[in-house]
Amino acid sequence: MNSPDSTGSAPVPPAPVCSAKGCRADAVWVLAWNNPKLHTPERRKTWLACAEHREHLSQFLGVRGFLKDVVLLAEWEQRGRTGETQTGETQTP
């Protein structure tokens, strides 16, 4: 049965997870990328990576010339709070 939260607190959002196919580990890294054939140079799409999949996902994007930046998730979130623009969506290769 669905009932209102009696504590009055907002629900806790789920922790970000790795974008690698089949991985449900907590994300630690943000891989910022864009496809220059589809996106303007300033546009950034994002994949999230756990420690185990950071290198694999980085290589996947890098070999295609898409990888622009690899940043700790905490740092990326801090950038968002300080007003730096960031756009993207989480996907898997």
N, CA, C and O atoms as a Tinker XYZ file with bonds, in Angstrom:
   372  protein
     1  N      0.839000   -1.182000    0.000000    73     2
     2  CA     0.000000    0.000000    0.000000    64     1     3
     3  C      0.878000    1.237000    0.000000    63     2     4     5
     4  O      1.843000    1.317000    0.760000    81     3
     5  N      0.555000    2.192000   -0.838000    73     3     6
     6  CA     1.279000    3.448000   -0.878000    64     5     7
     7  C      0.670000    4.413000    0.116000    63     6     8     9
     8  O     -0.538000    4.649000    0.106000    81     7
     9  N      1.499000    4.963000    0.964000    73     7    10
    10  CA     1.013000    5.936000    1.927000    64     9    11
    11  C      2.020000    7.067000    2.031000    63    10    12    13
    12  O      3.206000    6.860000    1.775000    81    11
    13  N      1.577000    8.237000    2.395000    73    11    14
    14  CA     2.502000    9.357000    2.531000    64    13    15
    15  C      3.579000    9.046000    3.562000    63    14    16    17
    16  O      3.351000    8.308000    4.520000    81    15
    17  N      4.731000    9.612000    3.350000    73    15    18
    18  CA     5.847000    9.460000    4.286000    64    17    19
    19  C      5.489000   10.161000    5.580000    63    18    20    21
    20  O      5.291000   11.376000    5.597000    81    19
    21  N      5.406000    9.414000    6.653000    73    19    22
    22  CA     4.982000    9.985000    7.929000    64    21    23
    23  C      6.060000   10.835000    8.576000    63    22    24    25
    24  O      5.766000   11.594000    9.500000    81    23
    25  N      7.308000   10.728000    8.115000    73    23    26
    26  CA     8.380000   11.526000    8.706000    64    25    27
    27  C      8.426000   12.927000    8.111000    63    26    28    29
    28  O      9.027000   13.828000    8.695000    81    27
    29  N      7.805000   13.116000    6.966000    73    27    30
    30  CA     7.787000   14.424000    6.337000    64    29    31
    31  C      9.048000   14.722000    5.532000    63    30    32    33
    32  O      9.170000   15.808000    4.967000    81    31
    33  N      9.980000   13.787000    5.470000    73    31    34
    34  CA    11.204000   14.033000    4.704000    64    33    35
    35  C     11.021000   13.576000    3.272000    63    34    36    37
    36  O     10.222000   12.687000    2.976000    81    35
    37  N     11.782000   14.205000    2.389000    73    35    38
    38  CA    11.723000   13.847000    0.973000    64    37    39
    39  C     12.416000   12.504000    0.759000    63    38    40    41
    40  O     13.347000   12.168000    1.492000    81    39
    41  N     11.979000   11.740000   -0.225000    73    39    42
    42  CA    12.645000   10.466000   -0.504000    64    41    43
    43  C     14.085000   10.712000   -0.963000    63    42    44    45
    44  O     14.380000   11.713000   -1.615000    81    43
    45  N     14.955000    9.798000   -0.619000    73    43    46
    46  CA    16.356000    9.900000   -1.000000    64    45    47
    47  C     16.499000    9.385000   -2.429000    63    46    48    49
    48  O     16.079000    8.267000   -2.730000    81    47
    49  N     17.098000   10.208000   -3.328000    73    47    50
    50  CA    17.260000    9.727000   -4.695000    64    49    51
    51  C     18.257000    8.580000   -4.733000    63    50    52    53
    52  O     19.159000    8.516000   -3.898000    81    51
    53  N     18.107000    7.674000   -5.691000    73    51    54
    54  CA    19.048000    6.555000   -5.780000    64    53    55
    55  C     20.448000    7.062000   -6.121000    63    54    56    57
    56  O     20.602000    8.074000   -6.806000    81    55
    57  N     21.456000    6.354000   -5.640000    73    55    58
    58  CA    22.841000    6.717000   -5.932000    64    57    59
    59  C     23.112000    6.503000   -7.415000    63    58    60    61
    60  O     22.614000    5.538000   -7.995000    81    59
    61  N     23.889000    7.380000   -8.041000    73    59    62
    62  CA    24.230000    7.181000   -9.455000    64    61    63
    63  C     25.003000    5.878000   -9.647000    63    62    64    65
    64  O     25.857000    5.527000   -8.833000    81    63
    65  N     24.696000    5.171000  -10.727000    73    63    66
    66  CA    25.354000    3.887000  -10.998000    64    65    67
    67  C     26.149000    3.961000  -12.296000    63    66    68    69
    68  O     25.905000    4.814000  -13.149000    81    67
    69  N     27.080000    3.070000  -12.420000    73    67    70
    70  CA    27.950000    2.970000  -13.583000    64    69    71
    71  C     27.128000    2.749000  -14.856000    63    70    72    73
    72  O     26.123000    2.039000  -14.844000    81    71
    73  N     27.570000    3.365000  -15.945000    73    71    74
    74  CA    26.881000    3.242000  -17.230000    64    73    75
    75  C     27.284000    2.002000  -18.023000    63    74    76    77
    76  O     26.673000    1.705000  -19.049000    81    75
    77  N     28.297000    1.279000  -17.567000    73    75    78
    78  CA    28.719000    0.077000  -18.297000    64    77    79
    79  C     27.582000   -0.942000  -18.307000    63    78    80    81
    80  O     26.883000   -1.124000  -17.309000    81    79
    81  N     27.413000   -1.593000  -19.434000    73    79    82
    82  CA    26.324000   -2.555000  -19.597000    64    81    83
    83  C     26.370000   -3.620000  -18.507000    63    82    84    85
    84  O     27.388000   -4.287000  -18.319000    81    83
    85  N     25.262000   -3.771000  -17.794000    73    83    86
    86  CA    25.137000   -4.795000  -16.772000    64    85    87
    87  C     25.737000   -4.442000  -15.422000    63    86    88    89
    88  O     25.571000   -5.201000  -14.467000    81    87
    89  N     26.427000   -3.320000  -15.312000    73    87    90
    90  CA    27.059000   -2.943000  -14.041000    64    89    91
    91  C     26.097000   -2.110000  -13.214000    63    90    92    93
    92  O     25.463000   -1.187000  -13.724000    81    91
    93  N     25.994000   -2.437000  -11.949000    73    91    94
    94  CA    25.120000   -1.676000  -11.040000    64    93    95
    95  C     25.934000   -1.059000   -9.901000    63    94    96    97
    96  O     25.370000   -0.649000   -8.886000    81    95
    97  N     27.250000   -0.993000  -10.064000    73    95    98
    98  CA    28.121000   -0.432000   -9.029000    64    97    99
    99  C     27.938000    1.088000   -8.948000    63    98   100   101
   100  O     27.538000    1.735000   -9.916000    81    99
   101  N     28.236000    1.627000   -7.787000    73    99   102
   102  CA    28.155000    3.073000   -7.606000    64   101   103
   103  C     29.119000    3.780000   -8.551000    63   102   104   105
   104  O     30.256000    3.344000   -8.728000    81   103
   105  N     28.661000    4.864000   -9.154000    73   103   106
   106  CA    29.506000    5.660000  -10.039000    64   105   107
   107  C     30.469000    6.498000   -9.218000    63   106   108   109
   108  O     30.117000    7.024000   -8.162000    81   107
   109  N     31.686000    6.613000   -9.720000    73   107   110
   110  CA    32.718000    7.423000   -9.081000    64   109   111
   111  C     33.208000    8.499000  -10.047000    63   110   112   113
   112  O     33.663000    9.561000   -9.623000    81   111
   113  N     33.114000    8.221000  -11.340000    73   111   114
   114  CA    33.658000    9.091000  -12.383000    64   113   115
   115  C     32.578000    9.549000  -13.348000    63   114   116   117
   116  O     31.591000    8.850000  -13.577000    81   115
   117  N     32.782000   10.736000  -13.911000    73   115   118
   118  CA    31.948000   11.247000  -15.003000    64   117   119
   119  C     32.841000   11.348000  -16.234000    63   118   120   121
   120  O     33.901000   11.973000  -16.191000    81   119
   121  N     32.412000   10.736000  -17.321000    73   119   122
   122  CA    33.110000   10.833000  -18.595000    64   121   123
   123  C     32.293000   11.765000  -19.473000    63   122   124   125
   124  O     31.201000   11.416000  -19.921000    81   123
   125  N     32.830000   12.952000  -19.713000    73   123   126
   126  CA    32.137000   13.949000  -20.525000    64   125   127
   127  C     32.593000   13.786000  -21.974000    63   126   128   129
   128  O     33.789000   13.675000  -22.245000    81   127
   129  N     31.649000   13.771000  -22.890000    73   127   130
   130  CA    31.971000   13.510000  -24.280000    64   129   131
   131  C     31.004000   14.221000  -25.203000    63   130   132   133
   132  O     29.953000   14.700000  -24.778000    81   131
   133  N     31.372000   14.283000  -26.471000    73   131   134
   134  CA    30.419000   14.676000  -27.502000    64   133   135
   135  C     30.847000   14.081000  -28.835000    63   134   136   137
   136  O     32.022000   13.791000  -29.059000    81   135
   137  N     29.886000   13.910000  -29.697000    73   135   138
   138  CA    30.127000   13.433000  -31.054000    64   137   139
   139  C     30.125000   14.671000  -31.943000    63   138   140   141
   140  O     29.072000   15.268000  -32.168000    81   139
   141  N     31.295000   15.067000  -32.453000    73   139   142
   142  CA    31.361000   16.309000  -33.222000    64   141   143
   143  C     30.496000   16.313000  -34.480000    63   142   144   145
   144  O     30.195000   17.381000  -35.013000    81   143
   145  N     30.096000   15.150000  -34.957000    73   143   146
   146  CA    29.212000   15.106000  -36.126000    64   145   147
   147  C     27.769000   15.445000  -35.752000    63   146   148   149
   148  O     26.970000   15.820000  -36.611000    81   147
   149  N     27.441000   15.311000  -34.461000    73   147   150
   150  CA    26.067000   15.534000  -34.004000    64   149   151
   151  C     25.905000   16.720000  -33.063000    63   150   152   153
   152  O     24.846000   17.346000  -33.033000    81   151
   153  N     26.947000   17.036000  -32.293000    73   151   154
   154  CA    26.824000   18.015000  -31.220000    64   153   155
   155  C     27.700000   19.249000  -31.459000    63   154   156   157
   156  O     28.761000   19.163000  -32.077000    81   155
   157  N     27.239000   20.380000  -30.965000    73   155   158
   158  CA    28.064000   21.587000  -31.011000    64   157   159
   159  C     29.276000   21.378000  -30.100000    63   158   160   161
   160  O     29.202000   20.577000  -29.168000    81   159
   161  N     30.386000   22.074000  -30.344000    73   159   162
   162  CA    31.618000   21.839000  -29.570000    64   161   163
   163  C     31.460000   21.986000  -28.052000    63   162   164   165
   164  O     32.139000   21.291000  -27.296000    81   163
   165  N     30.585000   22.869000  -27.604000    73   163   166
   166  CA    30.430000   23.079000  -26.157000    64   165   167
   167  C     29.492000   22.062000  -25.490000    63   166   168   169
   168  O     29.456000   21.971000  -24.263000    81   167
   169  N     28.752000   21.317000  -26.268000    73   167   170
   170  CA    27.805000   20.332000  -25.730000    64   169   171
   171  C     28.551000   19.170000  -25.084000    63   170   172   173
   172  O     29.527000   18.677000  -25.648000    81   171
   173  N     28.110000   18.730000  -23.918000    73   171   174
   174  CA    28.716000   17.585000  -23.247000    64   173   175
   175  C     27.644000   16.581000  -22.866000    63   174   176   177
   176  O     26.702000   16.899000  -22.140000    81   175
   177  N     27.799000   15.377000  -23.362000    73   175   178
   178  CA    26.997000   14.232000  -22.938000    64   177   179
   179  C     27.799000   13.573000  -21.829000    63   178   180   181
   180  O     29.000000   13.820000  -21.720000    81   179
   181  N     27.178000   12.749000  -21.008000    73   179   182
   182  CA    27.922000   12.126000  -19.917000    64   181   183
   183  C     27.592000   10.652000  -19.776000    63   182   184   185
   184  O     26.457000   10.220000  -19.976000    81   183
   185  N     28.613000    9.902000  -19.428000    73   183   186
   186  CA    28.483000    8.541000  -18.946000    64   185   187
   187  C     29.072000    8.530000  -17.554000    63   186   188   189
   188  O     29.994000    9.289000  -17.255000    81   187
   189  N     28.545000    7.677000  -16.709000    73   187   190
   190  CA    29.088000    7.501000  -15.368000    64   189   191
   191  C     29.862000    6.197000  -15.329000    63   190   192   193
   192  O     29.513000    5.237000  -16.016000    81   191
   193  N     30.921000    6.165000  -14.519000    73   191   194
   194  CA    31.742000    4.956000  -14.448000    64   193   195
   195  C     32.135000    4.650000  -13.014000    63   194   196   197
   196  O     32.428000    5.548000  -12.224000    81   195
   197  N     32.136000    3.362000  -12.695000    73   195   198
   198  CA    32.712000    2.907000  -11.436000    64   197   199
   199  C     34.225000    2.825000  -11.649000    63   198   200   201
   200  O     34.703000    2.991000  -12.771000    81   199
   201  N     34.972000    2.573000  -10.585000    73   199   202
   202  CA    36.429000    2.488000  -10.703000    64   201   203
   203  C     36.842000    1.384000  -11.679000    63   202   204   205
   204  O     37.806000    1.547000  -12.428000    81   203
   205  N     36.124000    0.274000  -11.672000    73   203   206
   206  CA    36.470000   -0.861000  -12.520000    64   205   207
   207  C     36.284000   -0.573000  -14.011000    63   206   208   209
   208  O     37.064000   -1.062000  -14.827000    81   207
   209  N     35.270000    0.210000  -14.381000    73   207   210
   210  CA    34.942000    0.424000  -15.790000    64   209   211
   211  C     35.414000    1.765000  -16.356000    63   210   212   213
   212  O     35.199000    2.045000  -17.535000    81   211
   213  N     36.046000    2.584000  -15.538000    73   211   214
   214  CA    36.492000    3.900000  -16.015000    64   213   215
   215  C     37.383000    3.774000  -17.252000    63   214   216   217
   216  O     37.142000    4.442000  -18.257000    81   215
   217  N     38.384000    2.945000  -17.188000    73   215   218
   218  CA    39.338000    2.826000  -18.291000    64   217   219
   219  C     38.663000    2.273000  -19.549000    63   218   220   221
   220  O     38.886000    2.791000  -20.643000    81   219
   221  N     37.854000    1.244000  -19.409000    73   219   222
   222  CA    37.169000    0.643000  -20.566000    64   221   223
   223  C     36.269000    1.662000  -21.265000    63   222   224   225
   224  O     36.323000    1.808000  -22.486000    81   223
   225  N     35.445000    2.363000  -20.494000    73   223   226
   226  CA    34.543000    3.343000  -21.097000    64   225   227
   227  C     35.324000    4.512000  -21.694000    63   226   228   229
   228  O     34.950000    5.035000  -22.744000    81   227
   229  N     36.408000    4.926000  -21.030000    73   227   230
   230  CA    37.247000    6.009000  -21.555000    64   229   231
   231  C     37.860000    5.607000  -22.895000    63   230   232   233
   232  O     37.896000    6.408000  -23.829000    81   231
   233  N     38.340000    4.370000  -22.989000    73   231   234
   234  CA    38.924000    3.899000  -24.245000    64   233   235
   235  C     37.874000    3.825000  -25.352000    63   234   236   237
   236  O     38.143000    4.188000  -26.497000    81   235
   237  N     36.684000    3.354000  -25.005000    73   235   238
   238  CA    35.601000    3.260000  -25.982000    64   237   239
   239  C     35.324000    4.629000  -26.601000    63   238   240   241
   240  O     35.206000    4.752000  -27.820000    81   239
   241  N     35.222000    5.648000  -25.764000    73   239   242
   242  CA    34.956000    7.001000  -26.253000    64   241   243
   243  C     36.191000    7.618000  -26.906000    63   242   244   245
   244  O     36.087000    8.305000  -27.922000    81   243
   245  N     37.357000    7.369000  -26.318000    73   243   246
   246  CA    38.591000    7.969000  -26.806000    64   245   247
   247  C     38.973000    7.526000  -28.199000    63   246   248   249
   248  O     39.388000    8.349000  -29.015000    81   247
   249  N     38.840000    6.237000  -28.493000    73   247   250
   250  CA    39.209000    5.721000  -29.812000    64   249   251
   251  C     38.343000    6.345000  -30.911000    63   250   252   253
   252  O     38.755000    6.397000  -32.070000    81   251
   253  N     37.171000    6.807000  -30.558000    73   251   254
   254  CA    36.258000    7.446000  -31.510000    64   253   255
   255  C     36.450000    8.961000  -31.553000    63   254   256   257
   256  O     35.821000    9.645000  -32.360000    81   255
   257  N     37.317000    9.482000  -30.686000    73   255   258
   258  CA    37.548000   10.923000  -30.632000    64   257   259
   259  C     36.444000   11.676000  -29.926000    63   258   260   261
   260  O     36.307000   12.885000  -30.117000    81   259
   261  N     35.647000   10.990000  -29.109000    73   259   262
   262  CA    34.509000   11.615000  -28.439000    64   261   263
   263  C     34.843000   12.109000  -27.026000    63   262   264   265
   264  O     34.223000   13.061000  -26.554000    81   263
   265  N     35.795000   11.493000  -26.353000    73   263   266
   266  CA    36.067000   11.800000  -24.945000    64   265   267
   267  C     36.661000   13.195000  -24.802000    63   266   268   269
   268  O     37.644000   13.530000  -25.463000    81   267
   269  N     36.063000   14.000000  -23.941000    73   267   270
   270  CA    36.519000   15.366000  -23.717000    64   269   271
   271  C     37.099000   15.565000  -22.323000    63   270   272   273
   272  O     38.017000   16.365000  -22.146000    81   271
   273  N     36.569000   14.839000  -21.318000    73   271   274
   274  CA    37.026000   15.052000  -19.949000    64   273   275
   275  C     36.616000   13.867000  -19.086000    63   274   276   277
   276  O     35.588000   13.235000  -19.328000    81   275
   277  N     37.432000   13.573000  -18.078000    73   275   278
   278  CA    37.119000   12.560000  -17.068000    64   277   279
   279  C     37.287000   13.243000  -15.714000    63   278   280   281
   280  O     38.369000   13.724000  -15.378000    81   279
   281  N     36.204000   13.279000  -14.944000    73   279   282
   282  CA    36.178000   14.039000  -13.702000    64   281   283
   283  C     35.537000   13.188000  -12.614000    63   282   284   285
   284  O     34.611000   12.424000  -12.885000    81   283
   285  N     36.025000   13.318000  -11.388000    73   283   286
   286  CA    35.366000   12.651000  -10.267000    64   285   287
   287  C     33.919000   13.127000  -10.169000    63   286   288   289
   288  O     33.640000   14.310000  -10.363000    81   287
   289  N     33.011000   12.223000   -9.873000    73   287   290
   290  CA    31.593000   12.559000   -9.774000    64   289   291
   291  C     31.357000   13.688000   -8.772000    63   290   292   293
   292  O     30.576000   14.602000   -9.039000    81   291
   293  N     32.022000   13.630000   -7.630000    73   291   294
   294  CA    31.852000   14.672000   -6.616000    64   293   295
   295  C     32.253000   16.044000   -7.157000    63   294   296   297
   296  O     31.596000   17.046000   -6.872000    81   295
   297  N     33.332000   16.085000   -7.937000    73   295   298
   298  CA    33.780000   17.349000   -8.527000    64   297   299
   299  C     32.773000   17.845000   -9.565000    63   298   300   301
   300  O     32.472000   19.038000   -9.619000    81   299
   301  N     32.256000   16.938000  -10.383000    73   299   302
   302  CA    31.254000   17.288000  -11.397000    64   301   303
   303  C     30.002000   17.869000  -10.743000    63   302   304   305
   304  O     29.449000   18.867000  -11.205000    81   303
   305  N     29.566000   17.222000   -9.657000    73   303   306
   306  CA    28.388000   17.714000   -8.945000    64   305   307
   307  C     28.660000   19.080000   -8.336000    63   306   308   309
   308  O     27.778000   19.939000   -8.330000    81   307
   309  N     29.865000   19.292000   -7.825000    73   307   310
   310  CA    30.227000   20.593000   -7.256000    64   309   311
   311  C     30.191000   21.668000   -8.333000    63   310   312   313
   312  O     29.728000   22.779000   -8.076000    81   311
   313  N     30.670000   21.359000   -9.530000    73   311   314
   314  CA    30.608000   22.306000  -10.645000    64   313   315
   315  C     29.167000   22.717000  -10.915000    63   314   316   317
   316  O     28.882000   23.885000  -11.178000    81   315
   317  N     28.260000   21.743000  -10.849000    73   315   318
   318  CA    26.850000   22.036000  -11.084000    64   317   319
   319  C     26.276000   22.970000  -10.040000    63   318   320   321
   320  O     25.436000   23.813000  -10.356000    81   319
   321  N     26.717000   22.834000   -8.801000    73   319   322
   322  CA    26.226000   23.700000   -7.725000    64   321   323
   323  C     26.798000   25.106000   -7.820000    63   322   324   325
   324  O     26.203000   26.050000   -7.302000    81   323
   325  N     27.948000   25.258000   -8.478000    73   323   326
   326  CA    28.559000   26.583000   -8.584000    64   325   327
   327  C     28.141000   27.307000   -9.852000    63   326   328   329
   328  O     28.643000   28.394000  -10.137000    81   327
   329  N     27.233000   26.721000  -10.615000    73   327   330
   330  CA    26.663000   27.396000  -11.763000    64   329   331
   331  C     27.315000   27.101000  -13.092000    63   330   332   333
   332  O     26.886000   27.647000  -14.108000    81   331
   333  N     28.348000   26.251000  -13.131000    73   331   334
   334  CA    28.926000   25.886000  -14.418000    64   333   335
   335  C     27.908000   25.054000  -15.174000    63   334   336   337
   336  O     27.212000   24.230000  -14.581000    81   335
   337  N     27.817000   25.262000  -16.469000    73   335   338
   338  CA    26.834000   24.514000  -17.251000    64   337   339
   339  C     27.342000   23.118000  -17.541000    63   338   340   341
   340  O     28.530000   22.911000  -17.787000    81   339
   341  N     26.449000   22.186000  -17.511000    73   339   342
   342  CA    26.748000   20.820000  -17.891000    64   341   343
   343  C     25.470000   20.197000  -18.419000    63   342   344   345
   344  O     24.412000   20.288000  -17.796000    81   343
   345  N     25.584000   19.570000  -19.562000    73   343   346
   346  CA    24.439000   18.913000  -20.154000    64   345   347
   347  C     24.819000   17.479000  -20.444000    63   346   348   349
   348  O     25.995000   17.170000  -20.639000    81   347
   349  N     23.855000   16.622000  -20.472000    73   347   350
   350  CA    24.195000   15.254000  -20.812000    64   349   351
   351  C     23.148000   14.277000  -20.376000    63   350   352   353
   352  O     22.103000   14.633000  -19.831000    81   351
   353  N     23.459000   13.039000  -20.632000    73   351   354
   354  CA    22.592000   11.949000  -20.230000    64   353   355
   355  C     23.457000   10.713000  -20.085000    63   354   356   357
   356  O     24.501000   10.592000  -20.726000    81   355
   357  N     23.027000    9.822000  -19.264000    73   355   358
   358  CA    23.784000    8.609000  -19.031000    64   357   359
   359  C     23.370000    7.558000  -20.043000    63   358   360   361
   360  O     22.181000    7.323000  -20.262000    81   359
   361  N     24.373000    6.919000  -20.666000    73   359   362
   362  CA    24.124000    5.871000  -21.652000    64   361   363
   363  C     25.181000    4.793000  -21.501000    63   362   364   365
   364  O     26.172000    4.979000  -20.796000    81   363
   365  N     24.971000    3.689000  -22.151000    73   363   366
   366  CA    25.972000    2.645000  -22.178000    64   365   367
   367  C     26.395000    2.340000  -23.598000    63   366   368   369
   368  O     25.608000    2.498000  -24.532000    81   367
   369  N     27.646000    1.899000  -23.771000    73   367   370
   370  CA    28.079000    1.570000  -25.141000    64   369   371
   371  C     27.453000    0.271000  -25.613000    63   370   372
   372  O     27.703000   -0.161000  -26.738000    81   371
